[in-house]
Amino acid sequence: MPKVTQQHMDARRKQILDAARRCFLRDGFHSTSMQDLFAEAQLSAGAVYRYFTSKDEMILAIAEDNMRDVLDITLAVAANQQGRSMGEVMAELLDVIRVKSVEEDVAGLAVLVWGEAMRNRSLAQGMDHFMGRIRANLTTLVREHQENGGLPVDVSAEAIASTMLSVLPGYILQVALLDPAVVAEVPDAVRALWPGPAAGGR
């Protein structure tokens, strides 16, 4: 039997998750059966179960994929700010969400995942883990901006990071439910609200 390459396994995993996204967006999590997923992916039950043992695993994998780009940006910026303001960092995160929503309806899936996380403990724990890592990266950035005079120092870095992180769900909800024109200028507004040290120094 020929050896299955990692590239083949990655492509098959993507095929399954893409099919799951389409099903979940069309019918919701609970109305989608495993048989629906097999048919949408055009794969046998065995082929799907080789990668995911349940719908819950697929939901968590999709949620993690959705969050990973946002996490990667905060990791990269935390390692090397390149002189960017907090507003620019937040605007970049919003731009990623917008682009991925156009390509994969990430915003719509995020809203479904939030609702599911209210009843699914493992999903809630996974979301808490990712959000915690993003919050930690933003906290590091906030501290550096506080030291540079770009953000107030009479409020904790953790509180400011949590406040900035609160922008993301509100933006995602609007992208999912409203006309794109409604939120088109939000990234620019975020840049203006949190300028760099030169514009917003002590």
mmCIF file of C-alpha atoms in Angstrom:
data_model
loop_
_atom_site.group_PDB
_atom_site.id
_atom_site.type_symbol
_atom_site.label_atom_id
_atom_site.label_comp_id
_atom_site.label_asym_id
_atom_site.label_seq_id
_atom_site.Cartn_x
_atom_site.Cartn_y
_atom_site.Cartn_z
ATOM 1 C CA MET A 1 0.000 0.000 0.000
ATOM 2 C CA PRO A 2 1.504 3.383 -1.004
ATOM 3 C CA LYS A 3 2.424 5.670 1.876
ATOM 4 C CA VAL A 4 -0.022 8.533 2.449
ATOM 5 C CA THR A 5 1.822 11.853 2.375
ATOM 6 C CA GLN A 6 1.302 14.683 4.843
ATOM 7 C CA GLN A 7 0.246 16.868 1.924
ATOM 8 C CA HIS A 8 -2.507 14.390 1.059
ATOM 9 C CA MET A 9 -3.640 14.202 4.687
ATOM 10 C CA ASP A 10 -3.735 17.998 4.992
ATOM 11 C CA ALA A 11 -5.737 18.278 1.757
ATOM 12 C CA ARG A 12 -8.220 15.630 2.916
ATOM 13 C CA ARG A 13 -8.635 17.336 6.303
ATOM 14 C CA LYS A 14 -9.309 20.647 4.517
ATOM 15 C CA GLN A 15 -11.831 18.929 2.231
ATOM 16 C CA ILE A 16 -13.737 17.626 5.251
ATOM 17 C CA LEU A 17 -13.687 20.924 7.144
ATOM 18 C CA ASP A 18 -14.724 22.903 4.057
ATOM 19 C CA ALA A 19 -17.696 20.567 3.655
ATOM 20 C CA ALA A 20 -18.516 20.910 7.356
ATOM 21 C CA ARG A 21 -18.435 24.720 7.107
ATOM 22 C CA ARG A 22 -20.897 24.656 4.224
ATOM 23 C CA CYS A 23 -23.235 22.311 6.083
ATOM 24 C CA PHE A 24 -23.079 24.222 9.357
ATOM 25 C CA LEU A 25 -23.677 27.576 7.696
ATOM 26 C CA ARG A 26 -26.575 26.173 5.677
ATOM 27 C CA ASP A 27 -28.313 24.053 8.319
ATOM 28 C CA GLY A 28 -26.752 24.841 11.698
ATOM 29 C CA PHE A 29 -24.788 22.494 13.932
ATOM 30 C CA HIS A 30 -27.653 20.472 15.365
ATOM 31 C CA SER A 31 -29.565 19.977 12.130
ATOM 32 C CA THR A 32 -26.447 18.697 10.371
ATOM 33 C CA SER A 33 -25.964 14.937 10.693
ATOM 34 C CA MET A 34 -22.776 12.998 10.110
ATOM 35 C CA GLN A 35 -24.464 11.526 7.030
ATOM 36 C CA ASP A 36 -24.943 15.070 5.720
ATOM 37 C CA LEU A 37 -21.232 15.698 6.230
ATOM 38 C CA PHE A 38 -20.216 12.495 4.445
ATOM 39 C CA ALA A 39 -22.394 13.425 1.469
ATOM 40 C CA GLU A 40 -21.181 17.033 1.349
ATOM 41 C CA ALA A 41 -17.533 15.964 1.502
ATOM 42 C CA GLN A 42 -18.192 13.142 -0.995
ATOM 43 C CA LEU A 43 -16.288 10.764 1.252
ATOM 44 C CA SER A 44 -17.068 7.535 3.033
ATOM 45 C CA ALA A 45 -17.761 7.408 6.743
ATOM 46 C CA GLY A 46 -14.425 5.675 7.301
ATOM 47 C CA ALA A 47 -12.521 8.379 5.454
ATOM 48 C CA VAL A 48 -14.099 11.121 7.573
ATOM 49 C CA TYR A 49 -13.768 9.276 10.891
ATOM 50 C CA ARG A 50 -10.066 8.802 10.219
ATOM 51 C CA TYR A 51 -9.691 12.567 10.796
ATOM 52 C CA PHE A 52 -12.606 13.449 13.072
ATOM 53 C CA THR A 53 -14.456 11.145 15.438
ATOM 54 C CA SER A 54 -17.446 13.438 15.913
ATOM 55 C CA LYS A 55 -19.187 16.628 14.864
ATOM 56 C CA ASP A 56 -17.893 18.279 18.020
ATOM 57 C CA GLU A 57 -14.305 17.675 16.892
ATOM 58 C CA MET A 58 -15.075 19.322 13.561
ATOM 59 C CA ILE A 59 -16.705 22.316 15.243
ATOM 60 C CA LEU A 60 -13.691 22.792 17.513
ATOM 61 C CA ALA A 61 -11.283 22.425 14.577
ATOM 62 C CA ILE A 62 -13.184 25.069 12.611
ATOM 63 C CA ALA A 63 -13.235 27.408 15.598
ATOM 64 C CA GLU A 64 -9.483 26.958 16.076
ATOM 65 C CA ASP A 65 -8.803 27.547 12.385
ATOM 66 C CA ASN A 66 -10.874 30.733 12.539
ATOM 67 C CA MET A 67 -8.929 32.017 15.528
ATOM 68 C CA ARG A 68 -5.476 30.938 14.378
ATOM 69 C CA ASP A 69 -4.883 33.805 11.941
ATOM 70 C CA VAL A 70 -5.850 36.341 14.596
ATOM 71 C CA LEU A 71 -3.562 34.605 17.088
ATOM 72 C CA ASP A 72 -0.705 34.476 14.574
ATOM 73 C CA ILE A 73 -0.948 38.225 13.983
ATOM 74 C CA THR A 74 -0.827 39.028 17.683
ATOM 75 C CA LEU A 75 2.140 36.654 18.110
ATOM 76 C CA ALA A 76 4.034 38.252 15.226
ATOM 77 C CA VAL A 77 3.346 41.779 16.396
ATOM 78 C CA ALA A 78 4.199 40.939 20.010
ATOM 79 C CA ALA A 79 7.578 39.667 18.804
ATOM 80 C CA ASN A 80 8.260 42.673 16.580
ATOM 81 C CA GLN A 81 6.062 45.768 16.777
ATOM 82 C CA GLN A 82 7.825 47.562 13.921
ATOM 83 C CA GLY A 83 6.654 50.873 15.355
ATOM 84 C CA ARG A 84 2.970 50.146 14.841
ATOM 85 C CA SER A 85 0.363 51.718 17.084
ATOM 86 C CA MET A 86 -2.181 49.633 18.982
ATOM 87 C CA GLY A 87 -4.810 51.016 16.623
ATOM 88 C CA GLU A 88 -2.886 49.691 13.634
ATOM 89 C CA VAL A 89 -2.577 46.283 15.271
ATOM 90 C CA MET A 90 -6.299 46.123 15.996
ATOM 91 C CA ALA A 91 -7.143 47.366 12.510
ATOM 92 C CA GLU A 92 -5.009 44.612 11.016
ATOM 93 C CA LEU A 93 -6.909 42.022 13.045
ATOM 94 C CA LEU A 94 -10.218 43.439 11.814
ATOM 95 C CA ASP A 95 -8.978 43.381 8.222
ATOM 96 C CA VAL A 96 -8.071 39.691 8.566
ATOM 97 C CA ILE A 97 -11.545 38.944 9.906
ATOM 98 C CA ARG A 98 -13.150 40.873 7.036
ATOM 99 C CA VAL A 99 -11.108 39.088 4.351
ATOM 100 C CA LYS A 100 -11.672 35.641 5.852
ATOM 101 C CA SER A 101 -15.384 36.390 6.154
ATOM 102 C CA VAL A 102 -15.554 37.139 2.448
ATOM 103 C CA GLU A 103 -13.640 33.953 1.633
ATOM 104 C CA GLU A 104 -15.040 31.524 4.211
ATOM 105 C CA ASP A 105 -17.816 33.383 6.102
ATOM 106 C CA VAL A 106 -15.694 33.284 9.235
ATOM 107 C CA ALA A 107 -17.968 35.815 10.943
ATOM 108 C CA GLY A 108 -21.083 33.729 10.408
ATOM 109 C CA LEU A 109 -19.325 30.622 11.695
ATOM 110 C CA ALA A 110 -18.003 32.519 14.699
ATOM 111 C CA VAL A 111 -21.533 33.503 15.736
ATOM 112 C CA LEU A 112 -22.648 29.860 15.447
ATOM 113 C CA VAL A 113 -19.635 28.715 17.473
ATOM 114 C CA TRP A 114 -20.341 31.224 20.266
ATOM 115 C CA GLY A 115 -23.852 29.875 20.639
ATOM 116 C CA GLU A 116 -22.598 26.294 20.639
ATOM 117 C CA ALA A 117 -19.911 27.091 23.218
ATOM 118 C CA MET A 118 -22.655 27.988 25.696
ATOM 119 C CA ARG A 119 -23.640 24.302 25.886
ATOM 120 C CA ASN A 120 -20.446 22.519 24.777
ATOM 121 C CA ARG A 121 -17.822 22.509 27.521
ATOM 122 C CA SER A 122 -14.917 21.278 25.397
ATOM 123 C CA LEU A 123 -15.609 23.925 22.784
ATOM 124 C CA ALA A 124 -15.861 26.606 25.470
ATOM 125 C CA GLN A 125 -12.520 25.485 26.908
ATOM 126 C CA GLY A 126 -10.903 25.593 23.465
ATOM 127 C CA MET A 127 -12.219 29.089 22.844
ATOM 128 C CA ASP A 128 -11.059 30.200 26.292
ATOM 129 C CA HIS A 129 -7.572 28.873 25.543
ATOM 130 C CA PHE A 130 -7.273 30.761 22.246
ATOM 131 C CA MET A 131 -8.778 33.959 23.619
ATOM 132 C CA GLY A 132 -6.419 33.782 26.592
ATOM 133 C CA ARG A 133 -3.390 33.579 24.310
ATOM 134 C CA ILE A 134 -4.597 36.513 22.224
ATOM 135 C CA ARG A 135 -5.286 38.536 25.380
ATOM 136 C CA ALA A 136 -1.781 37.744 26.694
ATOM 137 C CA ASN A 137 -0.181 38.939 23.454
ATOM 138 C CA LEU A 138 -2.218 42.134 23.462
ATOM 139 C CA THR A 139 -1.304 42.709 27.119
ATOM 140 C CA THR A 140 2.389 42.560 26.189
ATOM 141 C CA LEU A 141 1.828 45.136 23.464
ATOM 142 C CA VAL A 142 -0.169 47.397 25.769
ATOM 143 C CA ARG A 143 2.614 47.369 28.366
ATOM 144 C CA GLU A 144 5.151 48.412 25.747
ATOM 145 C CA HIS A 145 2.904 51.243 24.586
ATOM 146 C CA GLN A 146 2.360 52.331 28.173
ATOM 147 C CA GLU A 147 6.126 52.523 28.622
ATOM 148 C CA ASN A 148 6.416 54.569 25.427
ATOM 149 C CA GLY A 149 3.678 56.980 26.460
ATOM 150 C CA GLY A 150 1.178 55.792 23.857
ATOM 151 C CA LEU A 151 -1.393 54.495 26.337
ATOM 152 C CA PRO A 152 -2.442 55.594 29.846
ATOM 153 C CA VAL A 153 -0.610 54.017 32.765
ATOM 154 C CA ASP A 154 -3.317 54.542 35.406
ATOM 155 C CA VAL A 155 -5.248 51.541 34.023
ATOM 156 C CA SER A 156 -3.807 48.032 34.081
ATOM 157 C CA ALA A 157 -2.422 46.593 30.858
ATOM 158 C CA GLU A 158 -4.680 43.570 31.327
ATOM 159 C CA ALA A 159 -7.798 45.750 31.514
ATOM 160 C CA ILE A 160 -6.826 47.731 28.405
ATOM 161 C CA ALA A 161 -6.065 44.503 26.501
ATOM 162 C CA SER A 162 -9.427 43.028 27.508
ATOM 163 C CA THR A 163 -11.159 46.207 26.367
ATOM 164 C CA MET A 164 -9.435 46.100 22.995
ATOM 165 C CA LEU A 165 -10.223 42.414 22.647
ATOM 166 C CA SER A 166 -13.897 43.268 23.231
ATOM 167 C CA VAL A 167 -13.878 45.116 19.902
ATOM 168 C CA LEU A 168 -13.421 41.862 17.977
ATOM 169 C CA PRO A 169 -16.729 40.115 18.844
ATOM 170 C CA GLY A 170 -18.738 43.275 18.193
ATOM 171 C CA TYR A 171 -17.082 43.710 14.815
ATOM 172 C CA ILE A 172 -17.555 40.019 13.957
ATOM 173 C CA LEU A 173 -21.245 40.159 14.868
ATOM 174 C CA GLN A 174 -21.798 43.183 12.632
ATOM 175 C CA VAL A 175 -19.892 41.594 9.732
ATOM 176 C CA ALA A 176 -22.061 38.492 10.093
ATOM 177 C CA LEU A 177 -25.413 40.280 10.278
ATOM 178 C CA LEU A 178 -25.160 43.678 8.604
ATOM 179 C CA ASP A 179 -24.372 45.179 5.235
ATOM 180 C CA PRO A 180 -20.571 45.373 4.769
ATOM 181 C CA ALA A 181 -20.824 49.124 4.217
ATOM 182 C CA VAL A 182 -21.915 49.575 7.844
ATOM 183 C CA VAL A 183 -18.537 48.433 9.176
ATOM 184 C CA ALA A 184 -16.320 49.466 6.269
ATOM 185 C CA GLU A 185 -14.737 52.346 8.187
ATOM 186 C CA VAL A 186 -14.314 50.567 11.518
ATOM 187 C CA PRO A 187 -10.594 49.749 11.003
ATOM 188 C CA ASP A 188 -9.866 53.435 10.282
ATOM 189 C CA ALA A 189 -11.849 54.434 13.357
ATOM 190 C CA VAL A 190 -9.812 52.012 15.481
ATOM 191 C CA ARG A 191 -6.586 53.543 14.173
ATOM 192 C CA ALA A 192 -7.848 56.986 15.142
ATOM 193 C CA LEU A 193 -8.967 55.877 18.603
ATOM 194 C CA TRP A 194 -5.624 54.272 19.480
ATOM 195 C CA PRO A 195 -2.880 56.254 17.729
ATOM 196 C CA GLY A 196 0.810 55.717 18.320
ATOM 197 C CA PRO A 197 2.962 57.433 20.951
ATOM 198 C CA ALA A 198 3.742 60.376 18.681
ATOM 199 C CA ALA A 199 0.066 61.289 18.360
ATOM 200 C CA GLY A 200 -1.174 60.109 21.739
ATOM 201 C CA GLY A 201 1.762 60.541 24.075
ATOM 202 C CA ARG A 202 1.590 61.575 27.679
#
